[in-house]
PDB file of C-alpha atoms in Angstrom:
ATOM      1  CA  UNK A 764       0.000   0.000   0.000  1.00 45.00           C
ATOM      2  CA  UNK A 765       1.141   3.531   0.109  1.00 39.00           C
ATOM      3  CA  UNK A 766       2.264   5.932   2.917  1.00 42.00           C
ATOM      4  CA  UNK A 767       1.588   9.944   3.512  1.00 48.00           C
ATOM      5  CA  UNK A 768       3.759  11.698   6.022  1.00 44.00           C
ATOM      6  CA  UNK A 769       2.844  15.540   6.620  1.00 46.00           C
ATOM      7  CA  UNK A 770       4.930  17.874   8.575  1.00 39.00           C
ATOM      8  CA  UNK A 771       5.888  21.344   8.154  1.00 32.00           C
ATOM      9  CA  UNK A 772       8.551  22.132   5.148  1.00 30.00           C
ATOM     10  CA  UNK A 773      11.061  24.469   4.410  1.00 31.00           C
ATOM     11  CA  UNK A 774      12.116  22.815   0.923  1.00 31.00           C
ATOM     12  CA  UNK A 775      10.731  23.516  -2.369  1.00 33.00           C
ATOM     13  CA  UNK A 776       8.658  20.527  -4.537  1.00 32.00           C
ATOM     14  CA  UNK A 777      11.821  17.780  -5.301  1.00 35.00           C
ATOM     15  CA  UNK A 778      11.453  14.018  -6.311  1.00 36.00           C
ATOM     16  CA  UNK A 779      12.919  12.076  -3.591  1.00 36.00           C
ATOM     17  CA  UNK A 780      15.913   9.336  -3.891  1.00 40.00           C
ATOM     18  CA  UNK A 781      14.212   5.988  -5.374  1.00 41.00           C
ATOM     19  CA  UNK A 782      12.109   7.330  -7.519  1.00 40.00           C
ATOM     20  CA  UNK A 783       9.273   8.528  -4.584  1.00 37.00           C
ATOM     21  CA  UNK A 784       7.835  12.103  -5.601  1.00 32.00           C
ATOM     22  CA  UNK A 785       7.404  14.596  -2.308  1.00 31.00           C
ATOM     23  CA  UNK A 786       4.370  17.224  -3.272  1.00 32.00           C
ATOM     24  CA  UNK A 787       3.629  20.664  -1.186  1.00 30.00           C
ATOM     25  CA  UNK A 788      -0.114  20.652  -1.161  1.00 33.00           C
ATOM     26  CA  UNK A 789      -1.558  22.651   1.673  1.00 33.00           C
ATOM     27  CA  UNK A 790      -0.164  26.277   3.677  1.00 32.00           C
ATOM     28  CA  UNK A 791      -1.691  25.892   7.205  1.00 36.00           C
ATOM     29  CA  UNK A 792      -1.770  29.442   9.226  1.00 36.00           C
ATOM     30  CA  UNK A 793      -0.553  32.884   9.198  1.00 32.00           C
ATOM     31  CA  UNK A 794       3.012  29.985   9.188  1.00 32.00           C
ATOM     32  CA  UNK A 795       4.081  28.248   5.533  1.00 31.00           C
ATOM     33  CA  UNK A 796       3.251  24.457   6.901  1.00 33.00           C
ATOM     34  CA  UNK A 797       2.907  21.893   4.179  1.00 32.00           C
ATOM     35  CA  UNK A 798       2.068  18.477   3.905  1.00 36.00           C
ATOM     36  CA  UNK A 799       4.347  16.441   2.321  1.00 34.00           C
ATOM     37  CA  UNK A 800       3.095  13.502   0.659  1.00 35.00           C
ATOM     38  CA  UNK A 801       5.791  10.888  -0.165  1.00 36.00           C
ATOM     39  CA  UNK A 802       4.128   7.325  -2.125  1.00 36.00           C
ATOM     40  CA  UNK A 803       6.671   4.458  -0.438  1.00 36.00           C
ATOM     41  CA  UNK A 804       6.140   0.667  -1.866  1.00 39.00           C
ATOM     42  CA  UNK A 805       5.339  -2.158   0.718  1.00 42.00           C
ATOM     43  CA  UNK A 806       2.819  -3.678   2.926  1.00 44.00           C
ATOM     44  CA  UNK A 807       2.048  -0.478   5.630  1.00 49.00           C
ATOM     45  CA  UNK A 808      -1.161   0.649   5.505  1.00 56.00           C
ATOM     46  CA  UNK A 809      -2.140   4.158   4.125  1.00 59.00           C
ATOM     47  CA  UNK A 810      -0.589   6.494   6.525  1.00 61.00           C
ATOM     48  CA  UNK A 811      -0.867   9.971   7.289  1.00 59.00           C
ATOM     49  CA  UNK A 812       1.712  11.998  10.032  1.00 61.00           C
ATOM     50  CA  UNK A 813       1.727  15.749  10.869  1.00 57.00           C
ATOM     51  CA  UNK A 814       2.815  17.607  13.517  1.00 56.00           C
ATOM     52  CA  UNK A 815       0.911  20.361  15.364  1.00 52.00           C
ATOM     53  CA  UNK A 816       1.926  24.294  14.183  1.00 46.00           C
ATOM     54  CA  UNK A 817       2.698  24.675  18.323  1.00 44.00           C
ATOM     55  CA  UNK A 818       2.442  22.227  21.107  1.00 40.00           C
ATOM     56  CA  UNK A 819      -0.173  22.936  23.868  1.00 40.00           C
ATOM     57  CA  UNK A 820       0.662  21.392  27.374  1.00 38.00           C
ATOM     58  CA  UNK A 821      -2.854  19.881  29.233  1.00 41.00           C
ATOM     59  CA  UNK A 822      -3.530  16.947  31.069  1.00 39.00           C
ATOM     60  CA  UNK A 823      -5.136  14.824  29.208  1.00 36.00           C
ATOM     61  CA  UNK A 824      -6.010  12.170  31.845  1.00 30.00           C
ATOM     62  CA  UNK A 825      -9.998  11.662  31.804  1.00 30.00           C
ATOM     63  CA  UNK A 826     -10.694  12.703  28.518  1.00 42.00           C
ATOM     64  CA  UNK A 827     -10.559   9.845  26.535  1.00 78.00           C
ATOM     65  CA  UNK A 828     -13.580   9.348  25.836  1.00 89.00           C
ATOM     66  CA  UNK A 829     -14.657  12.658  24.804  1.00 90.00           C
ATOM     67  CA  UNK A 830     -11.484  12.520  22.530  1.00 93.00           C
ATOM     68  CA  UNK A 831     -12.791   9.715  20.972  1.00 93.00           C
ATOM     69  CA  UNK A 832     -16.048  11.214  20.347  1.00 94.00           C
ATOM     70  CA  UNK A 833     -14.904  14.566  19.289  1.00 95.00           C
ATOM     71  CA  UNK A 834     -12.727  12.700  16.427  1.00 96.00           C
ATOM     72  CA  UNK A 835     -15.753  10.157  15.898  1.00 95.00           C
ATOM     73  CA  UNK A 836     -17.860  13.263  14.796  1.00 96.00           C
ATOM     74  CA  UNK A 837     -15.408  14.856  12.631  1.00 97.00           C
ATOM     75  CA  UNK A 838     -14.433  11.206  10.889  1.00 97.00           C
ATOM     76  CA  UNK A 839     -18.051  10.327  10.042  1.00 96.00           C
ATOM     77  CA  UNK A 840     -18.457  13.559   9.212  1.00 96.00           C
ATOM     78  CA  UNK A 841     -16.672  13.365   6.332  1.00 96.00           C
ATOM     79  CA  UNK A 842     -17.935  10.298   5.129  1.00 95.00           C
ATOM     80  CA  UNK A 843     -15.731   7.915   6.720  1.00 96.00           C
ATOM     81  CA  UNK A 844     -15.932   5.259   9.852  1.00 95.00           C
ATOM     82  CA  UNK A 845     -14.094   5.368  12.460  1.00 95.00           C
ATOM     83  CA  UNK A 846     -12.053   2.275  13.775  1.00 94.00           C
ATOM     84  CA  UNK A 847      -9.548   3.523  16.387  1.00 92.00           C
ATOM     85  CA  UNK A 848      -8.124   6.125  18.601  1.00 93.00           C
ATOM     86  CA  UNK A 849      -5.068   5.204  20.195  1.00 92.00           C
ATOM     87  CA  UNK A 850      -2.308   7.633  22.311  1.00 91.00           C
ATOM     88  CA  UNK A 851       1.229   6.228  21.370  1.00 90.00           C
ATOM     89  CA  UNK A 852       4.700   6.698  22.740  1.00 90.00           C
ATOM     90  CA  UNK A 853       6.520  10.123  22.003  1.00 91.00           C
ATOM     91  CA  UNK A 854       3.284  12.026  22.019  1.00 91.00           C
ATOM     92  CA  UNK A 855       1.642   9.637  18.874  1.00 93.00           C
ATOM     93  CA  UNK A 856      -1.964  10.294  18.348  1.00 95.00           C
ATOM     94  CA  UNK A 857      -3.116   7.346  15.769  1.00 94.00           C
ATOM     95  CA  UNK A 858      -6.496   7.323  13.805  1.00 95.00           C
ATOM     96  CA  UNK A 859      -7.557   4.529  11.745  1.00 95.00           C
ATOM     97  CA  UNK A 860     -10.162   4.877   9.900  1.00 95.00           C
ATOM     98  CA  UNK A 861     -11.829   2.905   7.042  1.00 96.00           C
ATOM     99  CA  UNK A 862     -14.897   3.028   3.959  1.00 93.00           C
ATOM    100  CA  UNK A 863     -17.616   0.283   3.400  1.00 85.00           C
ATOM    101  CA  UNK A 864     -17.281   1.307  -0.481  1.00 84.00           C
ATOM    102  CA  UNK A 865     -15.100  -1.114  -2.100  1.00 80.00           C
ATOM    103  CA  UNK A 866     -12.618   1.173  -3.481  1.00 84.00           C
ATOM    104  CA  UNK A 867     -10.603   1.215   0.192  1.00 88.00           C
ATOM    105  CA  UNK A 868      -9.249   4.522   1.922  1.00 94.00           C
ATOM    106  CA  UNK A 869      -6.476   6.046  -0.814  1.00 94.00           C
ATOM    107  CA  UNK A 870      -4.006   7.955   0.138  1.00 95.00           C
ATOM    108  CA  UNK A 871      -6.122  11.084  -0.649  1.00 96.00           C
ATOM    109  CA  UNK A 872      -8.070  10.018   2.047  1.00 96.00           C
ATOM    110  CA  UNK A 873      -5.657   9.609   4.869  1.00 97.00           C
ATOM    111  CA  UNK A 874      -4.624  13.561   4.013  1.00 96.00           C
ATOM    112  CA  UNK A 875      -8.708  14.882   3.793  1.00 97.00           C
ATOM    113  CA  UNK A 876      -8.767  13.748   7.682  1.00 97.00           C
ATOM    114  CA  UNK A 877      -5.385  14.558   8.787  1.00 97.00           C
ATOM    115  CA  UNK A 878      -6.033  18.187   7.711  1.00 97.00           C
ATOM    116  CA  UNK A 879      -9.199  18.259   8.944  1.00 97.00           C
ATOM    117  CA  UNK A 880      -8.037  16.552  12.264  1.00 97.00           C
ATOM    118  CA  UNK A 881      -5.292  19.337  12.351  1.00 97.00           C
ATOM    119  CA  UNK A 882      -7.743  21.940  12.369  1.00 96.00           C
ATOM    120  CA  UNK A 883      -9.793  20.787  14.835  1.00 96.00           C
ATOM    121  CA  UNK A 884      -7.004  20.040  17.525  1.00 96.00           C
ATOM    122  CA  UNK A 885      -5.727  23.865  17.132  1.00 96.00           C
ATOM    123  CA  UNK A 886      -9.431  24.974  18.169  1.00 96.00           C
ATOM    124  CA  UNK A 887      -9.698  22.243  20.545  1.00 94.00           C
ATOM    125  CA  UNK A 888      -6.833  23.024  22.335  1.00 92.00           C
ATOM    126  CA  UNK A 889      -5.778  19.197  22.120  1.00 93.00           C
ATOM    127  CA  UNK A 890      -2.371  18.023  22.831  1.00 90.00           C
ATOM    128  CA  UNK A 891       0.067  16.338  21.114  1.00 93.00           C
ATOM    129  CA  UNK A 892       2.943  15.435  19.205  1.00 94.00           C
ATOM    130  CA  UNK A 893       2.432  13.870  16.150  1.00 96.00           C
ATOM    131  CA  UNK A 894      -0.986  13.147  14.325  1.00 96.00           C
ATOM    132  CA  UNK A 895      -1.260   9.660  12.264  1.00 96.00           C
ATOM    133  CA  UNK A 896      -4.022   9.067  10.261  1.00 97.00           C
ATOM    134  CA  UNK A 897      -4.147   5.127   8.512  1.00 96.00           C
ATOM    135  CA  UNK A 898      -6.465   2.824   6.807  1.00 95.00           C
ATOM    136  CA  UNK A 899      -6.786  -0.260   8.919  1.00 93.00           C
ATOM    137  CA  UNK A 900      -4.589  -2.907   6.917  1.00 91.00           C
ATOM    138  CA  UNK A 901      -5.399  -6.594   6.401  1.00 91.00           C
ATOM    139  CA  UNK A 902      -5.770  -7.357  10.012  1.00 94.00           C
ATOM    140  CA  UNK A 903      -8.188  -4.656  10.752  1.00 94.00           C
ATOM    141  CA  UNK A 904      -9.169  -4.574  14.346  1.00 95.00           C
ATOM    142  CA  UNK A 905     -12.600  -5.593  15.210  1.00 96.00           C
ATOM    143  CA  UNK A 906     -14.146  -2.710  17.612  1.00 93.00           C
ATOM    144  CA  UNK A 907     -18.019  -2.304  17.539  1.00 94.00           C
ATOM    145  CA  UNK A 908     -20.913  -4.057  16.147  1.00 96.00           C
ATOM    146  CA  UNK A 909     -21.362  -2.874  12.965  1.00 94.00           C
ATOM    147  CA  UNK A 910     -17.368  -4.224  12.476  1.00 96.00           C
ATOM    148  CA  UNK A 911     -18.960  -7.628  13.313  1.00 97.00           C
ATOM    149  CA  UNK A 912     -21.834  -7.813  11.445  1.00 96.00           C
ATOM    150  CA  UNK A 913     -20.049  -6.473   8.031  1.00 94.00           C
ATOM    151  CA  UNK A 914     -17.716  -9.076   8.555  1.00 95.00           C
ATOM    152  CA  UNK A 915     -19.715 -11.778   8.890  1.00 96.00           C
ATOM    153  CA  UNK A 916     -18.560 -15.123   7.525  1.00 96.00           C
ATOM    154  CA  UNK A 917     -14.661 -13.669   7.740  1.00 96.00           C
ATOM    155  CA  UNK A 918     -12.135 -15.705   9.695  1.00 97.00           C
ATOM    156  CA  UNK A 919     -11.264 -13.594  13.027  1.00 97.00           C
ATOM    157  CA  UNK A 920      -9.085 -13.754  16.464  1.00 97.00           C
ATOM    158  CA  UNK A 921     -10.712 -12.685  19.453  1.00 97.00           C
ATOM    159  CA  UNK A 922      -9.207 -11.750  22.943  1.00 97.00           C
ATOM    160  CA  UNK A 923     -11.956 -12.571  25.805  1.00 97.00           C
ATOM    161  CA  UNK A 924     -11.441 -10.419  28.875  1.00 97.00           C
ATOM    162  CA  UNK A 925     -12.409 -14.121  30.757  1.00 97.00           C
ATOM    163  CA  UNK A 926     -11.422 -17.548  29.894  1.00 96.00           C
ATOM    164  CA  UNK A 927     -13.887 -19.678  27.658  1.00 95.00           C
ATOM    165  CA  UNK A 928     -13.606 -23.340  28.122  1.00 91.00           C
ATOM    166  CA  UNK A 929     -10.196 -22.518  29.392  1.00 92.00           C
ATOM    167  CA  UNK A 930      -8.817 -20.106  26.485  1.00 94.00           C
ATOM    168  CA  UNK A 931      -9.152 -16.323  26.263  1.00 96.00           C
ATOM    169  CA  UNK A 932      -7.483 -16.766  22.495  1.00 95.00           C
ATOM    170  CA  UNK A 933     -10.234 -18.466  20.166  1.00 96.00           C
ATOM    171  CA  UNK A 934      -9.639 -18.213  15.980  1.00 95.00           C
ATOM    172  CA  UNK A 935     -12.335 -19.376  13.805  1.00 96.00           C
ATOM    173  CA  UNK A 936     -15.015 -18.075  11.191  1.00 97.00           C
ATOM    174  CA  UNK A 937     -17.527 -15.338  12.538  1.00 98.00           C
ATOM    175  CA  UNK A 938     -20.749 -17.395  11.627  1.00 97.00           C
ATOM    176  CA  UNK A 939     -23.049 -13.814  12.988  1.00 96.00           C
ATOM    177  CA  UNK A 940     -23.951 -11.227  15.589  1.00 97.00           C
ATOM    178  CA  UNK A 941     -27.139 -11.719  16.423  1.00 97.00           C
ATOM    179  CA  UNK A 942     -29.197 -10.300  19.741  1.00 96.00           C
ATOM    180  CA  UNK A 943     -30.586  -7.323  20.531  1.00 95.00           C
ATOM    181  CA  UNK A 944     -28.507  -3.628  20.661  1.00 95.00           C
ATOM    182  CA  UNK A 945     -26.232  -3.883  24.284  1.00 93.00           C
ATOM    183  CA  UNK A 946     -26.707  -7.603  24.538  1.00 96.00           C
ATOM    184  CA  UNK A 947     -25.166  -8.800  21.293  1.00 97.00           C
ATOM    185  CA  UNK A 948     -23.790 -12.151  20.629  1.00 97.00           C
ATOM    186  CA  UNK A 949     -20.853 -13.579  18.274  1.00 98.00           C
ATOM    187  CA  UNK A 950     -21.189 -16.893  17.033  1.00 97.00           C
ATOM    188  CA  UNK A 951     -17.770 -18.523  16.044  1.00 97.00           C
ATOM    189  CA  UNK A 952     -16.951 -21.640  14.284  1.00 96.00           C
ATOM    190  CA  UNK A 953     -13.665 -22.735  15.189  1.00 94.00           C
ATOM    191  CA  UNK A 954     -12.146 -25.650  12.776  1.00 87.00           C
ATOM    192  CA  UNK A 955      -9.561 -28.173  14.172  1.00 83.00           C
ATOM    193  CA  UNK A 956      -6.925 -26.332  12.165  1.00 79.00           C
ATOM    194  CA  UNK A 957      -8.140 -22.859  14.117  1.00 69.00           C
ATOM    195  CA  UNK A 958      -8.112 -24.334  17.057  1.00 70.00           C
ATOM    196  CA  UNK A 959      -4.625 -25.739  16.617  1.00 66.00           C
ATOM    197  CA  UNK A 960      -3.699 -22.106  15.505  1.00 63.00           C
ATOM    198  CA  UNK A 961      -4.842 -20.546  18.659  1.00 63.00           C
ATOM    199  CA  UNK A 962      -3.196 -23.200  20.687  1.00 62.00           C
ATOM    200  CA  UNK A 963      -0.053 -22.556  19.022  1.00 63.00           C
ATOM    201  CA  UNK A 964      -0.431 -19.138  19.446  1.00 60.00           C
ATOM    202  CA  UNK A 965      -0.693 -19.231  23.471  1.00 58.00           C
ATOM    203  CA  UNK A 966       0.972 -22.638  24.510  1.00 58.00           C
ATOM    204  CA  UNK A 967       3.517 -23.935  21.252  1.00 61.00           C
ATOM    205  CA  UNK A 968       4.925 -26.865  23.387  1.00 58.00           C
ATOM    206  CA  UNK A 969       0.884 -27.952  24.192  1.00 52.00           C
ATOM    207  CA  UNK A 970       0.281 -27.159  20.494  1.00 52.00           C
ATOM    208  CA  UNK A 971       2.641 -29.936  19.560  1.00 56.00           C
ATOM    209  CA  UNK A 972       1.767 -32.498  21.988  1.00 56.00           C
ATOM    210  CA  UNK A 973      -1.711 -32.382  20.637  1.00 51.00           C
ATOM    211  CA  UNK A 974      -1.020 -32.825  17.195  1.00 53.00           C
ATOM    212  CA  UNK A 975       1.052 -36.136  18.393  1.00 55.00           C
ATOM    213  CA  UNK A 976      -2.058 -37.172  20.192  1.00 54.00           C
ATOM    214  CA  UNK A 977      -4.096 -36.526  17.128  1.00 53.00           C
ATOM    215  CA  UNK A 978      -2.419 -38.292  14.650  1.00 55.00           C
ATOM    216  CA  UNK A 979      -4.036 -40.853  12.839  1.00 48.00           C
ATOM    217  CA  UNK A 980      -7.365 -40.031  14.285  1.00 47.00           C
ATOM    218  CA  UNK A 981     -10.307 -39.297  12.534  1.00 50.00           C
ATOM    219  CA  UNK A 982     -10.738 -35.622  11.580  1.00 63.00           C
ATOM    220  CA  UNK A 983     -12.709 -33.565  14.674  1.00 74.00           C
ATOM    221  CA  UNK A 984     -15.803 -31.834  13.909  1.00 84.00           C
ATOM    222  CA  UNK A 985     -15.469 -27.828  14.131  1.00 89.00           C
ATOM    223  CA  UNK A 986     -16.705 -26.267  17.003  1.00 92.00           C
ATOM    224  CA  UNK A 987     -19.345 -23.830  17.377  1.00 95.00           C
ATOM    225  CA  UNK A 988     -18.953 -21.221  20.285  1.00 96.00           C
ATOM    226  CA  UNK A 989     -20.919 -18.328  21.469  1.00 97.00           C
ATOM    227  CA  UNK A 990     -20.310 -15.725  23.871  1.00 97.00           C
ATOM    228  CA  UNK A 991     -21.729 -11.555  23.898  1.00 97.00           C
ATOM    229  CA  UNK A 992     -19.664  -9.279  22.367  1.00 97.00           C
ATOM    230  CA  UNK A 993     -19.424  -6.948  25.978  1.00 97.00           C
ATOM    231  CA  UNK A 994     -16.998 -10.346  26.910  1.00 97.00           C
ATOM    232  CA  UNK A 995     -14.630  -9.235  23.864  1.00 97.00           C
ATOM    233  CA  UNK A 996     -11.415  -7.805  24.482  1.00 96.00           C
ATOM    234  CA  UNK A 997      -9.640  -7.325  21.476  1.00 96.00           C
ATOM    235  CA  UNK A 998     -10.750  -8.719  18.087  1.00 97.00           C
ATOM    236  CA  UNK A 999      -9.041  -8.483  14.133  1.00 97.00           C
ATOM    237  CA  UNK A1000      -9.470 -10.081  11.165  1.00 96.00           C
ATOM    238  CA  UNK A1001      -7.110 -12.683  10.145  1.00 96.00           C
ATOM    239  CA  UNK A1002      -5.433 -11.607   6.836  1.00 91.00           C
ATOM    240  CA  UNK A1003      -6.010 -14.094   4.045  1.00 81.00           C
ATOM    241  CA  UNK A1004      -2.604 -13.753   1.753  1.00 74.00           C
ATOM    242  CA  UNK A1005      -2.256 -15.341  -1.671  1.00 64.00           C
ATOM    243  CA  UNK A1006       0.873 -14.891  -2.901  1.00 58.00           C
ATOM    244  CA  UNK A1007       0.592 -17.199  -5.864  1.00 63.00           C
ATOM    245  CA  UNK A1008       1.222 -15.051  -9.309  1.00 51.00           C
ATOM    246  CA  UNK A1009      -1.808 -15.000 -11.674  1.00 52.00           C
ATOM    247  CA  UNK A1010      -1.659 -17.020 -14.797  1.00 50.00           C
TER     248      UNK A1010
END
């Protein structure tokens, strides 16, 4: 995918080493600021970074969730969904956002918000360091109910805040959230291979004493799990990578 950084410049247009191209595209302020916008090749997620035209010092302990909100607003606002808020080391404020069009979030995209995002901090008074707006990548993270029922028939990991038949790790294909609005509830089917997977993932050395035990068995059955969505802790989709060239 491709990657934006922003931050205030003091260079004219240039290409940059490698063939990238840098591009001046916005003045912020009575200040020249510009966003630089530099394409790099790989597997990072759309990214946009920009720094604040001045720093303001405030706590920011308790405010979380108005944070969240205020950004929420301003995201959806513009025609996008919002899929995480997250303070960083160094000062870091990281936005992920994604699109339920298939055409994805662009690059074009990631620098709409972070401008907007800029903007709206200044008159906020919000603080921090650096500003990172990104599409969510192939394991997007899993955070509210919509995010589970669009996905729907995807294969997932979840993170249970409480064990489930001994395991807070489960992988397996989200079968549907069903239930009514504050009491939903996921329905997972977990496949022998999944649940080897999430066994491996937790315990390797009980991973591999399992599949000794289970050799030359018959195949399991998959098992079907269910538990509400208030018991999830963390949640992504598991990317699906085919790296076989097209004939």
């Amino acid at each position: 995918m491709a990657r934006v950084e922003a931050g205030p410049l003091d260079r004219a247009f240039r290409p940059t080493a490698g063939g990238d191209t840098s591009l001046l595209v916005e003045e912020m302020g009575s200040r020249a600021h510009f966003f630089l916008l530099r394409r790099l090749c790989g597997v990072a997620p759309c990214c946009a970074v920009a720094r604040p035209v001045k720093r303001r010092q405030e706590d920011v302990a308790g405010v979380a969730v108005e944070l969240n909100a205020l950004i929420e607003r301003t995201v959806e606002g513009l025609g996008y969904e919002l899929v995480d808020v997250e303070r960083a080391a160094a000062g870091l404020l990281r936005v992920t956002l994604d699109t339920a069009s298939d055409r994805g979030i662009a690059i074009e995209d990631c620098e709409r918000v972070s401008h907007q995002l800029t903007h709206l901090f200044a008159v906020e008074h919000v603080a921090y360091e650096r500003l990172e707006v990104s599409s969510p990548g192939v394991d997007r993270p899993l955070k509210k109910a919509r995010d589970f029922a669009r996905f729907a028939g995807e294969e997932i990991r979840v993170q249970l805040f409480a064990p489930l038949n001994g395991r807070k790790r489960w992988q397996g294909r989200l079968l549907q959230l069903s239930g009514e609005a504050g009491a939903e509830q996921l329905t997972l089917l977990v496949s022998p291979e999944d649940e080897a997977e999430s066994v491996r993932r937790v315990r390797p050395a009980a991973a591999k004493a399992t599949k000794k035990t289970n050799r030359g068995k018959a195949q399991a059955e998959p098992l079907k799990i269910e538990f509400a969505l208030a018991d999830v802790d963390k949640a992504r989709l598991v990317p699906m990578l085919d790296f076989r060239s097209k004939q």
